[in-house]
Structure formats: C-alpha cells, structure tokens
GROMACS .gro file of C-alpha atoms in nm:
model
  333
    1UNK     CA    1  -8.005   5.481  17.902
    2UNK     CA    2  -8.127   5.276  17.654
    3UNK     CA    3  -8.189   4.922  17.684
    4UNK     CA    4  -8.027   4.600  17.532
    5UNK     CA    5  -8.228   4.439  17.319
    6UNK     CA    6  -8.095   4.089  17.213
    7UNK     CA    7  -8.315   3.869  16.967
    8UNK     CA    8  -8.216   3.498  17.007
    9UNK     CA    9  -8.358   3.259  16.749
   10UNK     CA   10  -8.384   2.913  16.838
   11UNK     CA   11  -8.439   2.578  16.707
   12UNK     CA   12  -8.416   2.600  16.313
   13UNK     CA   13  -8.412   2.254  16.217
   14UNK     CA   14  -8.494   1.896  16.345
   15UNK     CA   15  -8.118   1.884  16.482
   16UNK     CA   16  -8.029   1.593  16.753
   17UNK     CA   17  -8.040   1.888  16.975
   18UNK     CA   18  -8.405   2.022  16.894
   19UNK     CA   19  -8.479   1.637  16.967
   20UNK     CA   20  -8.341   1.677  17.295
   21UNK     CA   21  -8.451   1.972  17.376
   22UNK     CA   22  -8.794   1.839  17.299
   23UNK     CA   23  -8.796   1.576  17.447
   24UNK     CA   24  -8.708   1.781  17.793
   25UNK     CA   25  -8.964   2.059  17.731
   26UNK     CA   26  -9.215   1.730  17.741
   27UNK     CA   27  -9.096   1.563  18.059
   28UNK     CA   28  -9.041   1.883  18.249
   29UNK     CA   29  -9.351   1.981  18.157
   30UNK     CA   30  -9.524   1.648  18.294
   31UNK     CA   31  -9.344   1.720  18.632
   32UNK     CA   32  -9.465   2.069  18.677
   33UNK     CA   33  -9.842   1.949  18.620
   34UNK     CA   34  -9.815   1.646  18.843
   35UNK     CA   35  -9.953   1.852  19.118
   36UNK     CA   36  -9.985   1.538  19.385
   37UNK     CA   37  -9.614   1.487  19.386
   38UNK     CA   38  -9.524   1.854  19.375
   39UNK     CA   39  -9.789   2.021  19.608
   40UNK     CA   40  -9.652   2.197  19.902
   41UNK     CA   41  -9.280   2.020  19.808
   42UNK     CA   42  -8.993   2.208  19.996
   43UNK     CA   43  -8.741   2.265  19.711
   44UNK     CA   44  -8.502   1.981  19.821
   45UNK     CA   45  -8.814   1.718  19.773
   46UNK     CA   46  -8.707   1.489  19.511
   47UNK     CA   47  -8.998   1.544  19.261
   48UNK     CA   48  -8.880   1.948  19.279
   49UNK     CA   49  -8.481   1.814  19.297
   50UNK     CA   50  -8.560   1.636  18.924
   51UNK     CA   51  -8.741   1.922  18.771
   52UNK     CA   52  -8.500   2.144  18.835
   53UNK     CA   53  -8.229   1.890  18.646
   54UNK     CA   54  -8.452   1.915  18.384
   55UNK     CA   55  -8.408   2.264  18.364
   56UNK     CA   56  -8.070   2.301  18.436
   57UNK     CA   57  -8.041   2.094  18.119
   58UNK     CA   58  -8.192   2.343  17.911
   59UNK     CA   59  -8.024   2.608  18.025
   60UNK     CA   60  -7.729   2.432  17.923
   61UNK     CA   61  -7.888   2.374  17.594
   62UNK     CA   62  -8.014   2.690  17.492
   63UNK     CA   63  -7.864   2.970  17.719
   64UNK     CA   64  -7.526   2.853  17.776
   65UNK     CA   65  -7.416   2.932  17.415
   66UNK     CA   66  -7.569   3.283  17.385
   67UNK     CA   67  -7.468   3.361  17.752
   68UNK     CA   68  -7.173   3.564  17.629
   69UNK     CA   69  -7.457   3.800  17.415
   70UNK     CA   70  -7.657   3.838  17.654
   71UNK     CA   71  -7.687   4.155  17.827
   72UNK     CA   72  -7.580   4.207  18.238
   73UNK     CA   73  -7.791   4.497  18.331
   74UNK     CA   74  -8.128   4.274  18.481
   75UNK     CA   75  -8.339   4.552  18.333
   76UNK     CA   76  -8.258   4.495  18.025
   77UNK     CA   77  -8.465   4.257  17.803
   78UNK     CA   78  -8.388   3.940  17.579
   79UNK     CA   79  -8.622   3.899  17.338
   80UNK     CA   80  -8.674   3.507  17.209
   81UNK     CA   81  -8.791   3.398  16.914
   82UNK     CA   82  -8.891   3.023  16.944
   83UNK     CA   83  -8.932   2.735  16.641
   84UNK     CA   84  -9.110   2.475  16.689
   85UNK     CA   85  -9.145   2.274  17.058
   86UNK     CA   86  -8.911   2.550  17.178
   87UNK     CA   87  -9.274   2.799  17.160
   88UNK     CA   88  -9.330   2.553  17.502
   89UNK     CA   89  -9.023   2.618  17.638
   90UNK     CA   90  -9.070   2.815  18.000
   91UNK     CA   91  -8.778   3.077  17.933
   92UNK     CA   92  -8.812   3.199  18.266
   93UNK     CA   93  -8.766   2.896  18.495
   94UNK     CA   94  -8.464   2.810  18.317
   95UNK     CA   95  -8.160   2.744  18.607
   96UNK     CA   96  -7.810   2.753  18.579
   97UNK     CA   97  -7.575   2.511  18.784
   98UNK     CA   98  -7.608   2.797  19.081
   99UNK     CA   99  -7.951   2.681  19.083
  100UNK     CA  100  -8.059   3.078  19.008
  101UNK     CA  101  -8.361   3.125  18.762
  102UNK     CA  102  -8.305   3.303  18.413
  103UNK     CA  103  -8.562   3.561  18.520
  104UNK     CA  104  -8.336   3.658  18.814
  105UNK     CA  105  -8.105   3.756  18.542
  106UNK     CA  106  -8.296   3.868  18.272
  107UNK     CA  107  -8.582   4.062  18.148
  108UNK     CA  108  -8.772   3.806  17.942
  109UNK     CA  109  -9.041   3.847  17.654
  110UNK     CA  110  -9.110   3.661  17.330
  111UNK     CA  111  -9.201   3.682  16.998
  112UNK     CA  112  -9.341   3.496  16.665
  113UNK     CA  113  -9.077   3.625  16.409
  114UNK     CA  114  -8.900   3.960  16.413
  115UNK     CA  115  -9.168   4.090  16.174
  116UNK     CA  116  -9.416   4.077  16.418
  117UNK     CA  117  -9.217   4.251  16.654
  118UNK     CA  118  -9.181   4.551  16.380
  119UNK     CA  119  -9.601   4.490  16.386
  120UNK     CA  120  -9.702   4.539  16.729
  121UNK     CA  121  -9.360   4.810  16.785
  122UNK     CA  122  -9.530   4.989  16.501
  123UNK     CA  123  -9.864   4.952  16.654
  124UNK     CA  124  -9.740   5.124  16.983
  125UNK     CA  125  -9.607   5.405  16.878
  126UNK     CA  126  -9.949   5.536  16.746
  127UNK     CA  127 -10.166   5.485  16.983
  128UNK     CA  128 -10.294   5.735  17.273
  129UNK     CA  129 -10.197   5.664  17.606
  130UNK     CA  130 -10.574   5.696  17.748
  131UNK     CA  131 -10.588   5.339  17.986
  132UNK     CA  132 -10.964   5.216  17.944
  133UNK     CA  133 -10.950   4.903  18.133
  134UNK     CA  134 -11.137   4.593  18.088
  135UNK     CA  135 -11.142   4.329  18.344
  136UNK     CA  136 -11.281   3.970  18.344
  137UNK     CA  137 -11.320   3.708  18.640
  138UNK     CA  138 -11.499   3.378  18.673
  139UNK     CA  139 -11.766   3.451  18.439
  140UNK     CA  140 -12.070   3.191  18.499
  141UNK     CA  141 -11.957   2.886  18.283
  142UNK     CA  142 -12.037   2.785  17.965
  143UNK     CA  143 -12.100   2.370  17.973
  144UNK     CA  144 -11.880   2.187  17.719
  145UNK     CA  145 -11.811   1.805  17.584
  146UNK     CA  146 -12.076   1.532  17.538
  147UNK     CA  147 -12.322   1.517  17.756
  148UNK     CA  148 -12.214   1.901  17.803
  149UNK     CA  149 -12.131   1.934  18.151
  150UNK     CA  150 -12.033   2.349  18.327
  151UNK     CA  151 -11.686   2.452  18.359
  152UNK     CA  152 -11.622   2.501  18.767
  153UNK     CA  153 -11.598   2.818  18.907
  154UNK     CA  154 -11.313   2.998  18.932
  155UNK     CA  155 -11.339   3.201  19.276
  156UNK     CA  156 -10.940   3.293  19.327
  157UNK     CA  157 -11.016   3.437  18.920
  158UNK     CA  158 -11.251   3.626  19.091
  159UNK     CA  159 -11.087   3.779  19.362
  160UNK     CA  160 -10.787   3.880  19.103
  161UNK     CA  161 -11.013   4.073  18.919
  162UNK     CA  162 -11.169   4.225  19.152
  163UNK     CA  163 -10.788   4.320  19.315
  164UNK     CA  164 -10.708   4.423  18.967
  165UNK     CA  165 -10.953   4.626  18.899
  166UNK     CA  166 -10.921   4.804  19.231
  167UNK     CA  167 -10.558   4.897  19.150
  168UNK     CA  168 -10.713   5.015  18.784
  169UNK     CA  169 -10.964   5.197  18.942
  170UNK     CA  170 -11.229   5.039  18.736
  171UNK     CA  171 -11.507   4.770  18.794
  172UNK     CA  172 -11.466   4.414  18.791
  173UNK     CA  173 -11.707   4.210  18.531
  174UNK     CA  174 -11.820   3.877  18.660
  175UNK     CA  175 -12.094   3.665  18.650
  176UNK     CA  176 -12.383   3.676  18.409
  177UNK     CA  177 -12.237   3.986  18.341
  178UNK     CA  178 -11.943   3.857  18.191
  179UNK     CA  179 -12.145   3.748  17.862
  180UNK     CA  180 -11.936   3.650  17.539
  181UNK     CA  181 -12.120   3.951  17.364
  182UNK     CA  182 -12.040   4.252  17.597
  183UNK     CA  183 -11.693   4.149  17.639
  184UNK     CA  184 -11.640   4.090  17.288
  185UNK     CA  185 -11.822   4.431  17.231
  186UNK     CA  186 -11.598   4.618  17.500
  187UNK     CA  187 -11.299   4.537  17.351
  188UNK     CA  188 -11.311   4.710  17.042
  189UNK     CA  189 -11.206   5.014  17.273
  190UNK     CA  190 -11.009   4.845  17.544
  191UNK     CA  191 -10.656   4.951  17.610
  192UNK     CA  192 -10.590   4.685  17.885
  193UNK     CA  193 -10.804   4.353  17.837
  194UNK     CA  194 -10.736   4.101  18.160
  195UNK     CA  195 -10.906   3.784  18.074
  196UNK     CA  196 -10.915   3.575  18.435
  197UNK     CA  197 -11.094   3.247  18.350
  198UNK     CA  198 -11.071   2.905  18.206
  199UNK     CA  199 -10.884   2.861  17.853
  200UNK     CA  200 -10.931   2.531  17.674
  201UNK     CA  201 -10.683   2.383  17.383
  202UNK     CA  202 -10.934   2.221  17.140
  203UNK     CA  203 -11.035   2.358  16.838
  204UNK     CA  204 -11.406   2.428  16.953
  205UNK     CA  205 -11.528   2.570  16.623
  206UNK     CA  206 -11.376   2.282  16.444
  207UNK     CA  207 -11.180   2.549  16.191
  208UNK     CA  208 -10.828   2.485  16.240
  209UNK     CA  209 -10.743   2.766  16.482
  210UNK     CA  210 -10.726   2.599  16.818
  211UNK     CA  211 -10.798   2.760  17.158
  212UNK     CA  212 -11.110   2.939  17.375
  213UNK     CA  213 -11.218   3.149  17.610
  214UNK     CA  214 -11.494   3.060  17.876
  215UNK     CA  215 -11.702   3.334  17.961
  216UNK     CA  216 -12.088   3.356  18.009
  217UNK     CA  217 -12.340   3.197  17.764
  218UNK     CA  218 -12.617   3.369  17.681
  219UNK     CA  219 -12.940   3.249  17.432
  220UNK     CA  220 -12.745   3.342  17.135
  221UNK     CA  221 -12.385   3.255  17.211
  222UNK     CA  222 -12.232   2.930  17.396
  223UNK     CA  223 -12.014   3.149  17.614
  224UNK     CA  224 -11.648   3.023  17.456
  225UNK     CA  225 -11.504   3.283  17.273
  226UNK     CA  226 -11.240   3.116  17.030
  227UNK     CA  227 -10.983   3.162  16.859
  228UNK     CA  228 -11.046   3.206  16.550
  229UNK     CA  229 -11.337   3.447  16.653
  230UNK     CA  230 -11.106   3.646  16.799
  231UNK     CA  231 -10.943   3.652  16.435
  232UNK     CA  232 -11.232   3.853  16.342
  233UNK     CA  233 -11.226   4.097  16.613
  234UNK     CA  234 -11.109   4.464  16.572
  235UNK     CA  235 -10.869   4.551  16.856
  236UNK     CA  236 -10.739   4.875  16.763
  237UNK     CA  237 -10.658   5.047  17.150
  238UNK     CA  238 -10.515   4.723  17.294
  239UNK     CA  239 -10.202   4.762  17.426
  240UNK     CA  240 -10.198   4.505  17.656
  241UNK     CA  241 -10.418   4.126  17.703
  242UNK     CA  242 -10.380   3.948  17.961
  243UNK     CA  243 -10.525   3.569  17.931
  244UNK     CA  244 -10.524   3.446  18.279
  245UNK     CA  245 -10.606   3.109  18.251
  246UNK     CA  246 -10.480   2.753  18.147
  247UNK     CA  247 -10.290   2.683  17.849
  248UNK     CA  248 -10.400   3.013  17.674
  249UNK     CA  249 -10.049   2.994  17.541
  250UNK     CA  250 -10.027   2.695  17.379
  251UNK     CA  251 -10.213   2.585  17.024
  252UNK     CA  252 -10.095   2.413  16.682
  253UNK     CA  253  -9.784   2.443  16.619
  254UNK     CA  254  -9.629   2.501  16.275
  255UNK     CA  255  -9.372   2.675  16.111
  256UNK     CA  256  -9.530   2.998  16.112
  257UNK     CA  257  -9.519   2.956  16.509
  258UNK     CA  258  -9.799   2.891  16.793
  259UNK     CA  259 -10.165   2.917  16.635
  260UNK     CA  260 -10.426   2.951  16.911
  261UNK     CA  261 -10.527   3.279  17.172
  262UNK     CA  262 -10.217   3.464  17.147
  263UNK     CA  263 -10.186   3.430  16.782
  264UNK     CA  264 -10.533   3.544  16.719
  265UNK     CA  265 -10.539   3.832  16.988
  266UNK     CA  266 -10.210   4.017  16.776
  267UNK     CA  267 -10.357   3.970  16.493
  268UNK     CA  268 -10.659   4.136  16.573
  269UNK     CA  269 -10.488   4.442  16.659
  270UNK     CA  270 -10.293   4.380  17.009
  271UNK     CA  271  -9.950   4.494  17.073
  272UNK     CA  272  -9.889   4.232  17.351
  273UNK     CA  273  -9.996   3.932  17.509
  274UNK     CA  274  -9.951   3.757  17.853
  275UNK     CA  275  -9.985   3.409  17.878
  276UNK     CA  276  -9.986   3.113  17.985
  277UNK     CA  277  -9.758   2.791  17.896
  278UNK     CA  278  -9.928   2.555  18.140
  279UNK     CA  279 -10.230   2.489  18.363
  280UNK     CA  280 -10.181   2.747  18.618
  281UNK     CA  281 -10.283   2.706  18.982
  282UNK     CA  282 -10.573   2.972  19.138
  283UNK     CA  283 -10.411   3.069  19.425
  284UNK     CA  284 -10.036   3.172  19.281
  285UNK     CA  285 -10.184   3.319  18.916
  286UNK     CA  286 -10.412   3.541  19.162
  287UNK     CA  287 -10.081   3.658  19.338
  288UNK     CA  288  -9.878   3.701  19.029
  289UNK     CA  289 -10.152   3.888  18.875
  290UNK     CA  290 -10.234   4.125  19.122
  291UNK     CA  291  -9.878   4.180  19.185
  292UNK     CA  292  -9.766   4.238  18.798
  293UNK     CA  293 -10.012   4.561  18.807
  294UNK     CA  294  -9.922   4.659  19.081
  295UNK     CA  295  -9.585   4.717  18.946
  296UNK     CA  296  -9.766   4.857  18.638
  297UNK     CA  297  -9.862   5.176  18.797
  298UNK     CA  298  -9.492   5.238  18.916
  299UNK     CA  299  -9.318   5.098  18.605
  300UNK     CA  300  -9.514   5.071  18.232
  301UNK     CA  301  -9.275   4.832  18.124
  302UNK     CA  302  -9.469   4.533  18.114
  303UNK     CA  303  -9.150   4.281  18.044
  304UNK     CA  304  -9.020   4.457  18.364
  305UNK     CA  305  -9.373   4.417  18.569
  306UNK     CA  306  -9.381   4.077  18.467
  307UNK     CA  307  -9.014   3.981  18.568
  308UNK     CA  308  -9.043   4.156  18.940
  309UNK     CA  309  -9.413   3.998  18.967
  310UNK     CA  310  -9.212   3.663  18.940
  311UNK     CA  311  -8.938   3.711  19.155
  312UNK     CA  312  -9.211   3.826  19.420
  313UNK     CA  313  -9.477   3.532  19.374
  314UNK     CA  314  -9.147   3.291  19.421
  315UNK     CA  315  -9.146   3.394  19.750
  316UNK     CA  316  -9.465   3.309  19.899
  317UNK     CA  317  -9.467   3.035  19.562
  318UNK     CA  318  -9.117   2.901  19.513
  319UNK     CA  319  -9.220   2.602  19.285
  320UNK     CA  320  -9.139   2.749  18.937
  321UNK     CA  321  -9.501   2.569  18.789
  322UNK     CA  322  -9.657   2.832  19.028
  323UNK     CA  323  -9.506   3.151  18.917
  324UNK     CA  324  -9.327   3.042  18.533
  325UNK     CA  325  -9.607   2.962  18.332
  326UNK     CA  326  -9.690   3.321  18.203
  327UNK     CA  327  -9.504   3.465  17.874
  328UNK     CA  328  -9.520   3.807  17.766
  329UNK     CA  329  -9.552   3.836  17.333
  330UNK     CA  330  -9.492   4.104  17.169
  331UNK     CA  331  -9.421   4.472  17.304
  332UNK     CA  332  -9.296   4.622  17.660
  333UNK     CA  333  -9.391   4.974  17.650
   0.00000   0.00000   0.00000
C-alpha cells in the first residue's frame, strides 16, 4: 500500500509560542551536550528525568495539535518542514506523557520547503539504481584556529567505516588517503557518500556559507572541505550523504532555512542528507551507523533504516543525545 505522507509546517512567525519553543530547543539542547552530568545516567537520574520534561514539553507544543493528522501505521512517514529555531528541533526524541519517543511512532524525515522536496523527488526518479559507494573515516586531520593546532583522531569513525564498508562490499578510505582532493573528485560519481569525521560550524572560508568537513590536507588543500565548496560541486549520482560527524546539521539560519553542509550537499545535486543536530558521541554514532545500513540492504527506505537504526541503538544507548541527533533531508527511496 501506499504510504502516508503528512507535511507539517511549523513555526511561521515570532509567536509567544515560537519563543517558547525556542527557548526549549536551547536548554534541552544544553542538557543533552552536558556529557559529565549525563554520562552513563540510568534514565530515572535527575539530569535524564529534566531532559525528558523538556521534551515532553515540545511534544506538547508541536505534536499534540497535529496528532489527530498524523498517520498510525509506524511505517509510514511525516515529513516536517521547520522555520526558524524549529530547523534545531530533534523531531525524533520528542516524548509524550507515556514517556514513548516520536520515532517509536513515526517515520521521521525533514525538509527545507516543499519545493525542495519536488527537487530531490524529481531527482530520484531519474537516476540508475547502480550503488557506487564512497566511504570516509578518520581521515588524518587538518590543524585549525590560531596557532593551528590538529583535529584528534577519530578511531570509533574509523571502525564505522570500515563496518560500513564491509556491509557495502567496498573499501574503506582513511588516512592520508582520505585527501580533500580524491574525495571531492570521487564524488562526482558517488551514489552513497558516508562522510565519518569531524564537522565544524564556522564559516572557514569567511563567505557566508557556514560549515566544514575535516578530511586530509595535502600541499595544495588545508584538508576542510566547506560548505560553500561543496556549493560548487557536481553531485549528479548521489542518492544518499551521510555526514557523520558533529553539528553537520546545523549552520545560519534564515528564512530560506538552515545554510551550512546539508544545504550545500542538495544543492549540489543530492537527493538526501543524514545529519547531525548535535555533537554526537563515537561510540553510539558508530552503532547507529553501522546499524542504519545494515537495514539498508533489507529495506531501501532510508526514513525507515534510519527510524529502526534508532529504536535499536536505544537499546544498548538509551540516552536520546546518543541515538537522536541524526535527521534525514530530503528523499526516502
């Protein structure tokens, strides 16, 4: 059968309600990064007991008025489109007063404005189904800031891809070899691009597009590939990027949405785009990961890999900042 689709728009407006919400997309967000109070927390811990009010309060915000449009069947998929602070919002970790997550419920995926969803839906339909694979982890670090220090290695980022790229059946890049100029070279025919490294916020190249990639530096490139270089990329196979690392999802925002990765990566050609809405912990992201392709190769839906990734890395994980952060943008299948 065909699925539900149901588009919810949110947040037109500086209402008192946007300034709520706001307000408790900040704080909750605070909490799920202040990793000494939260780390190995049983649920009933009181740093865990006041996120989840947090997001119980949003639910009640945003999902208890739509919950009567929303569809029952688990499988089938609510898109969101965001405005403003809500682009921050982690849809999925939302509870109810049960204390159940929206993505128990719900198939979850975003998107900018329903005219990029016509984009990338567009984009899908015509391209091939041949899956040529590219997969990055822990490239050696580019140094950054002033005096320019090296990123730290990432060696659960390594182990995902490698995982990854087993259940691909394809090679892991790492290292040296992971050089800003091959991978930006290999992606101009990559149908799958899994980016498993750091992500940084600033606006690197100082144009106004905020947001980079770390991945090797060679003698003619400093090993972050930004944003807005992305902009100029061709990406005319991608179905699918994954950015597997910190704060890839977040970036300016203005009315035309989130500016930064995601942005860029759909613009240059991809149908959709996995990220992340906070700084996301090794060991859990590794788990997710591995776990969301796994479900791949039994199910292409990649709204539906990503939901049953979740409810699995809850499990072993069951603070939401260790399995919520990641969004998928754009298309399922």
């Amino acid at each position: 059968a065909e699925q539900t689709r149901v588009a919810a728009a949110l947040g037109r407006g500086a209402t008192s309600t946007e300034v709520q919400v706001a307000s408790l997309v900040s704080q909750t967000r605070s909490d799920l990064l202040d990793s000494r109070a939260i780390a190995d927390a049983p649920p009933s811990a009181t740093p865990m007991r006041r996120i989840s009010r947090k997001l119980q309060a949003l639910h009640q915000l945003l999902i208890e008025p739509i919950a009567d449009l929303l569809p029952r069947d688990p499988e089938a998929q609510v898109v969101f489109i965001p405005q403003g602070q809500l682009y921050l919002v982690p849809f999925a970790t939302l509870q109810a007063a049960d204390g159940s997550f929206l993505i128990e419920r719900h198939t979850l995926r975003t998107a900018p404005a329903i005219q990029i969803l016509a984009l990338t839906h567009a984009r899908q339909s015509q391209r091939s189904r041949v899956e040529t694979p590219l997969i990055v982890g822990n490239p050696a670090m580019p140094s950054v800031g002033e005096p320019p220090q090296p990123l730290g290695s990432l060696p659960y980022a390594e182990q995902e891809a490698q995982a990854i790229a087993q259940i691909l059946d394809t090679q892991a890049i790492t290292g040296h070899q992971a050089s800003e100029p091959a991978i930006a070279q290999r992606m101009a025919s990559a149908q799958i691009i899994h980016l498993a490294t750091h992500g940084l916020l600033d606006d690197v190249a100082g144009l106004g597009v905020p947001g980079a990639l770390a991945l090797a530096p060679t003698a003619q490139s400093d090993g972050l590939l930004t944003a807005n270089e992305i902009l100029g990329l061709s990406l005319p196979n991608a179905d699918l990027v994954v950015l597997s690392a910190c704060d890839t999802g977040r970036g300016k925002i203005t009315g035309d949405g989130v500016i930064g990765l995601s942005r860029s990566f759909i613009s240059a050609g991809a149908s959709s785009v996995v990220v992340s809405l906070w700084a996301v912990p090794d060991d859990s992201t590794a788990a997710l990961m591995t776990a969301f392709y796994q479900n791949l190769r039994q199910n292409p839906n990649r709204a539906q890999a990503l939901r049953r990734a979740m409810l699995t890395t809850m499990q072993q994980y069951p603070s939401s900042r260790d399995w919520g952060a990641f969004t998928l943008i754009g298309e399922a299948e």
